[in-house]
Tab-separated table of C-alpha atoms in Angstrom:
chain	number	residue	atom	x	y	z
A	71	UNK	CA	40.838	236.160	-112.261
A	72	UNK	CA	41.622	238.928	-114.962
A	73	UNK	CA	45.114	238.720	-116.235
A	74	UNK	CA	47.086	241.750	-117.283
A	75	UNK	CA	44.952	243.507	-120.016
A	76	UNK	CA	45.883	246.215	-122.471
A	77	UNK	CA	44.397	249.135	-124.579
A	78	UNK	CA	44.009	249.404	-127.281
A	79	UNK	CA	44.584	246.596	-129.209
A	80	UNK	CA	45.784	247.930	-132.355
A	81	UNK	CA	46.360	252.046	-133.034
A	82	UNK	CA	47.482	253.563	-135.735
A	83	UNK	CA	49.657	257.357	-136.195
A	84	UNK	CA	51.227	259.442	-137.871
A	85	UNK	CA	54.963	261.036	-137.236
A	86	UNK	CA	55.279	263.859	-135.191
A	87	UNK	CA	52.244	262.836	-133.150
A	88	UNK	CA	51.424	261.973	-128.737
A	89	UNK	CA	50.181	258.197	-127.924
A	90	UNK	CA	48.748	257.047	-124.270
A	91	UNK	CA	48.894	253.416	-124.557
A	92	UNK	CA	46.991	251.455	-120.916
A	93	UNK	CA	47.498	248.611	-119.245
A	94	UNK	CA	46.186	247.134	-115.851
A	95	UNK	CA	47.674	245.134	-113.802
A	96	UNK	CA	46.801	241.509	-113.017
A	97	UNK	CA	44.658	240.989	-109.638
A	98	UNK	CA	47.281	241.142	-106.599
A	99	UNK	CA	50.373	243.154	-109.071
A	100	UNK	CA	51.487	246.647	-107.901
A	101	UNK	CA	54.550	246.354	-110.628
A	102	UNK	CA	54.067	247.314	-114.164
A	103	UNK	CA	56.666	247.371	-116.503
A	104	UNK	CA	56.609	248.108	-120.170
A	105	UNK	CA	58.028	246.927	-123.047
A	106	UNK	CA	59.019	247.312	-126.869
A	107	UNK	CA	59.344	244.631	-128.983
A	108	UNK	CA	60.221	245.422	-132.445
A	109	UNK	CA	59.269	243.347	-135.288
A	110	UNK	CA	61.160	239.880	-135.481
A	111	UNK	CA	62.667	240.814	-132.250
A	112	UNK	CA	62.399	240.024	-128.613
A	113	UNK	CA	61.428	242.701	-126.180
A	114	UNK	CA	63.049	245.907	-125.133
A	115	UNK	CA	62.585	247.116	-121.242
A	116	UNK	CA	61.504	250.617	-121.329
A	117	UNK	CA	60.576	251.320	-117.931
A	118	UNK	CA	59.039	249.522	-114.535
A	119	UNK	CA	56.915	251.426	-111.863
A	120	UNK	CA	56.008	250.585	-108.578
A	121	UNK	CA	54.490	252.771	-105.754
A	122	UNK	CA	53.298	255.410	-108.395
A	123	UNK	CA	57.087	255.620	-108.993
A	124	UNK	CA	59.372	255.279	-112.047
A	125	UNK	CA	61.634	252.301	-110.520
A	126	UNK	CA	63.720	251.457	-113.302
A	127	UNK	CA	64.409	252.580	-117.011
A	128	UNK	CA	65.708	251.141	-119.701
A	129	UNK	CA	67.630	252.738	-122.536
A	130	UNK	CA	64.989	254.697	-123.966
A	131	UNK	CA	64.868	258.869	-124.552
A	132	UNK	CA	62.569	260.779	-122.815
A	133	UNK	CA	60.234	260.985	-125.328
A	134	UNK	CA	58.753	257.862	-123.749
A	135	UNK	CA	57.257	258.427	-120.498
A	136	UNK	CA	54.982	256.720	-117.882
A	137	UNK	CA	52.579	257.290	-115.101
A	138	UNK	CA	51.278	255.125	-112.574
A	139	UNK	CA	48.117	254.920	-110.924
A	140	UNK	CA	46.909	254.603	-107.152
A	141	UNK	CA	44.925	251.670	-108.565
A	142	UNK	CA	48.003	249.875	-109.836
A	143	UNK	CA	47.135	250.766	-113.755
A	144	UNK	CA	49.636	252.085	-115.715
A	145	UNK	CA	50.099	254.029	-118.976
A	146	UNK	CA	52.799	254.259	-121.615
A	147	UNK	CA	53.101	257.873	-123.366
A	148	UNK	CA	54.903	258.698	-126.062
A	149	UNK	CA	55.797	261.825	-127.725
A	150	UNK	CA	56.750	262.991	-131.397
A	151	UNK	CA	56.576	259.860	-132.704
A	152	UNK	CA	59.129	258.724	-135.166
A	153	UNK	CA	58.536	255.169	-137.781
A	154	UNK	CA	61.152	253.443	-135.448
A	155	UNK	CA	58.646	253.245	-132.769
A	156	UNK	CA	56.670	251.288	-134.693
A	157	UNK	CA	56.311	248.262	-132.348
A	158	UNK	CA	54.373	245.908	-129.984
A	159	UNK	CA	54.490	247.320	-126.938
A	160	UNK	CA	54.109	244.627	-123.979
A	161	UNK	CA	52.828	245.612	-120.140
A	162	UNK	CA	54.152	242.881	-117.821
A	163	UNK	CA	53.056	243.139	-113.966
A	164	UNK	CA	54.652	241.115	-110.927
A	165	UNK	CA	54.108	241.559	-107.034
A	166	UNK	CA	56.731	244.063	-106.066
A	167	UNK	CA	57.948	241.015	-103.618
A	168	UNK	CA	58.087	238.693	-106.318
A	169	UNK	CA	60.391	241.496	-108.088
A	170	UNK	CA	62.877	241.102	-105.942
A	171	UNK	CA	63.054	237.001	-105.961
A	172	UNK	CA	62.496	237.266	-109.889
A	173	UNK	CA	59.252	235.317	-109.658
A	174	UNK	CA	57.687	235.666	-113.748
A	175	UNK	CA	56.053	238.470	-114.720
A	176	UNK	CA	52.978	238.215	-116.281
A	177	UNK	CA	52.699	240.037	-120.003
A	178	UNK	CA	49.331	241.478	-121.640
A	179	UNK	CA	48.630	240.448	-125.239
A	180	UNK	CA	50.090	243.994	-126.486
A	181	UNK	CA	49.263	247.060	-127.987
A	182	UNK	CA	50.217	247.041	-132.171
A	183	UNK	CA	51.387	250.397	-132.710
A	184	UNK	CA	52.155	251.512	-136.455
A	185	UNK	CA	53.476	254.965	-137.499
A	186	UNK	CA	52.882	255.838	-140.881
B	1129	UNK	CA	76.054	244.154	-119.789
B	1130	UNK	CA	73.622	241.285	-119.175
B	1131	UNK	CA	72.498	239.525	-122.606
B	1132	UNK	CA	71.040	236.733	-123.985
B	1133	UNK	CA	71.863	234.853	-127.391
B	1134	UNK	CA	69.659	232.199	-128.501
B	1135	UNK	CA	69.491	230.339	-131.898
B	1136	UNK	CA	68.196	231.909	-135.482
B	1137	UNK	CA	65.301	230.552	-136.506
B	1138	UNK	CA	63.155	229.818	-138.200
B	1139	UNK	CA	63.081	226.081	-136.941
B	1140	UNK	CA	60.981	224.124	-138.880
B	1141	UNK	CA	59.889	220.401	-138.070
B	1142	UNK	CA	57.501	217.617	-138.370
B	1143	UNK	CA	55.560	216.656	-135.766
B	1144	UNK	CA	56.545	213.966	-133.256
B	1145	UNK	CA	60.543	215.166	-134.199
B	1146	UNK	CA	62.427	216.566	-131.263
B	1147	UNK	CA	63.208	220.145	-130.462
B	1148	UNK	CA	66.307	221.690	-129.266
B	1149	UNK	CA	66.461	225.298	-129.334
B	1150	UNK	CA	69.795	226.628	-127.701
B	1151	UNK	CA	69.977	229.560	-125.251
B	1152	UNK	CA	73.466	231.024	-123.648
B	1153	UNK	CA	73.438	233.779	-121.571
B	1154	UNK	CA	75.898	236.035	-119.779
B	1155	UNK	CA	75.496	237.946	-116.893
B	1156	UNK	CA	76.845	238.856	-113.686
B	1157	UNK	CA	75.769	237.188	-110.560
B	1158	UNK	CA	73.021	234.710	-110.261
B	1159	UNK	CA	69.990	235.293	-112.668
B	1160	UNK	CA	66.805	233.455	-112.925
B	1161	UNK	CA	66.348	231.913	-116.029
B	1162	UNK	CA	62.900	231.615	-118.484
B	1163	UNK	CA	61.773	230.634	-121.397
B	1164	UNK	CA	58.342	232.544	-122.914
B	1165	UNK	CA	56.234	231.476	-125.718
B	1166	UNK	CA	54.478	234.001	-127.998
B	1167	UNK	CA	51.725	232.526	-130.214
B	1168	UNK	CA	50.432	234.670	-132.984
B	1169	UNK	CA	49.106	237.819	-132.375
B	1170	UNK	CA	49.214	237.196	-128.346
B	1171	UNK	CA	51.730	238.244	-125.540
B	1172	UNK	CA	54.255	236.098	-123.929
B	1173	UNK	CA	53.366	233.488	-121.684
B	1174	UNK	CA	55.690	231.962	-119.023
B	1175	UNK	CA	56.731	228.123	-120.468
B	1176	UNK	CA	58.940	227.792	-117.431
B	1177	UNK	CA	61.821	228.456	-115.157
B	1178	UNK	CA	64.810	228.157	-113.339
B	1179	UNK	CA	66.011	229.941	-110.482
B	1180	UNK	CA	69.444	228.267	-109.783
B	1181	UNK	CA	72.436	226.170	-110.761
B	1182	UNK	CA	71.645	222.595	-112.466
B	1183	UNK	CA	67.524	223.718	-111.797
B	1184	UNK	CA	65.661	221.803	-114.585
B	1185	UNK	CA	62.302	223.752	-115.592
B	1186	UNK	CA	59.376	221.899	-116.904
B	1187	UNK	CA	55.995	222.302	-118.253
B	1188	UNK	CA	53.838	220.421	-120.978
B	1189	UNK	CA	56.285	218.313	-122.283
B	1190	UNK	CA	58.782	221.068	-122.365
B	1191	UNK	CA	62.413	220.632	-120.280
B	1192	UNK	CA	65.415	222.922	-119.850
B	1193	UNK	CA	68.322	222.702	-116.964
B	1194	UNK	CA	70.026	225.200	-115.600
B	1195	UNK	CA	73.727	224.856	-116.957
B	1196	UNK	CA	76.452	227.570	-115.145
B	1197	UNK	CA	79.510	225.883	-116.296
B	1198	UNK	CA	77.983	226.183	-119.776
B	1199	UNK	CA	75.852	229.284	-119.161
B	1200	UNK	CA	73.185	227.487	-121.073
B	1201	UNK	CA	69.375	227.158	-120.818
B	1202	UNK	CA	69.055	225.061	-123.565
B	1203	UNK	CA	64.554	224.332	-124.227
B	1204	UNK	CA	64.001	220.500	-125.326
B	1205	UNK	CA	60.799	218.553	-126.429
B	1206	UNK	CA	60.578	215.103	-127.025
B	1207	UNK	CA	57.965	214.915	-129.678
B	1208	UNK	CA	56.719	218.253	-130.821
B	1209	UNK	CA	53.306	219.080	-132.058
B	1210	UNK	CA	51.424	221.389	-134.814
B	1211	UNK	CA	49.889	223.384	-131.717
B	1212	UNK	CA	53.816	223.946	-130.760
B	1213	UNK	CA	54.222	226.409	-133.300
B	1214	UNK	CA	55.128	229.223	-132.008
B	1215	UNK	CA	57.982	232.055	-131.104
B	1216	UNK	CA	60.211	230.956	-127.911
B	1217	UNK	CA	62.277	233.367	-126.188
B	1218	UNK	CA	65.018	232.813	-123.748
B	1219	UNK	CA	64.962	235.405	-120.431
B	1220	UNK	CA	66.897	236.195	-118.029
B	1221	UNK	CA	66.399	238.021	-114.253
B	1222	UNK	CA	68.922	239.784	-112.512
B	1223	UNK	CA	68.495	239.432	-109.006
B	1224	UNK	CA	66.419	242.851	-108.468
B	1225	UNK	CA	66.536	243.977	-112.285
B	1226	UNK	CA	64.358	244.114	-115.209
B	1227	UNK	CA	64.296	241.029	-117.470
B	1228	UNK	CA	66.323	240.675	-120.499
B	1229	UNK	CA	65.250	238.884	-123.631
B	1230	UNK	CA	66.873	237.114	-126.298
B	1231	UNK	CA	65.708	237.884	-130.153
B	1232	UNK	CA	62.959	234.878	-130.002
B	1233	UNK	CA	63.105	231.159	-132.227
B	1234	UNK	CA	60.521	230.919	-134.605
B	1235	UNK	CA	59.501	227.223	-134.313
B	1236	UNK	CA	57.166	226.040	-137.194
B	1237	UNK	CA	55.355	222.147	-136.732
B	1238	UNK	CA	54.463	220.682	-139.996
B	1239	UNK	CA	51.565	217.823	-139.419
């Protein structure tokens, strides 16, 4: 039973730049949500989607945007990068009934992003 | 808002000592509480839970209750191990919302 997996592992850009980061889902999760998780710190909610929807969003500007797939995958986009977003960036998926209850979510091992 | 404060770190310890790494939360209503492990260069993985008042969570070795009086979800270990170093972070759920973490504990085992 695959868990949540991510790609890629490790990218590297430079300022000004577009990244697509991907994530699927584990087997029998229709949620994905994303998060940031800055160096030395715990994780940031960016956004969750459900039903090909944008359910939830976090503070973030809307340079960071998402898309969801009829497959449950998900990706994470990001435009004109700045060095701030430097960052792990974590995809977590749950059963959209276990949302609700808040059952765990399940994380990916991450995406390393590093602006230079 | 909803937020979660948990002890700076790092923690560092030999093994077979006891851990206590403090968590205190605030938040309106009636969250579920977790704690999440992150070993190096991995995600988080769910240590365990706690979905209501005096709850107590457990999972290899690892123990935390459920404390509203004290809005606490303190993480305990009786004798701690190299393979225990980690970072552990404190969670909360909002009934229906996303998750909020605390900054993380750095927890270092010396053999």
């Amino acid at each position: 039973d695959a868990g949540v997996t991510q790609s890629p592992t490790h990218l590297i850009k430079t300022r000004g730049q577009q990244v697509t980061l991907r994530c699927s889902p584990k087997s029998g999760h229709d949620t994905v949500s994303w998060y940031q998780q800055a160096l030395g710190q715990g994780p940031q909610f960016i956004f969750q989607y459900y039903e090909e929807e944008e359910r939830q969003r976090g503070n973030f500007p809307d340079r960071f945007s998402g898309h969801q797939f009829p497959n449950y995958s998900s990706e994470l986009n990001v435009n004109a990068l700045l060095l701030g977003d430097s960052a792990l960036y974590l995809c977590a998926s749950t059963a959209w009934g276990d949302w609700g209850i808040n059952q765990p979510q399940h994380f990916g091992d991450g995406t390393r992003l590093s602006i230079l | 808002g909803d937020s979660v404060t948990q002890m700076e770190g790092p923690v560092t310890l030999s093994e077979e000592a006891f851990l206590t790494i403090n968590c205190t939360y605030t938040a309106t209503g009636y969250p579920s509480l977790f704690w999440y492990v992150q070993y190096p260069g991995e995600g988080l993985q769910l240590l365990l839970k706690a979905t209501k008042a005096d709850d107590k969570g457990s999972n290899k070795g690892f123990e935390a209750t459920y404390r509203k009086e004290t809005t606490s979800f303190h993480l305990e270990k009786g004798s701690v191990q190299v393979s225990d170093s980690a970072v552990y972070f404190c969670a909360l759920g909002p009934y229906g919302q996303n998750f909020v973490f605390g900054p993380g504990t750095r927890l270092s085992v010396l053999p």
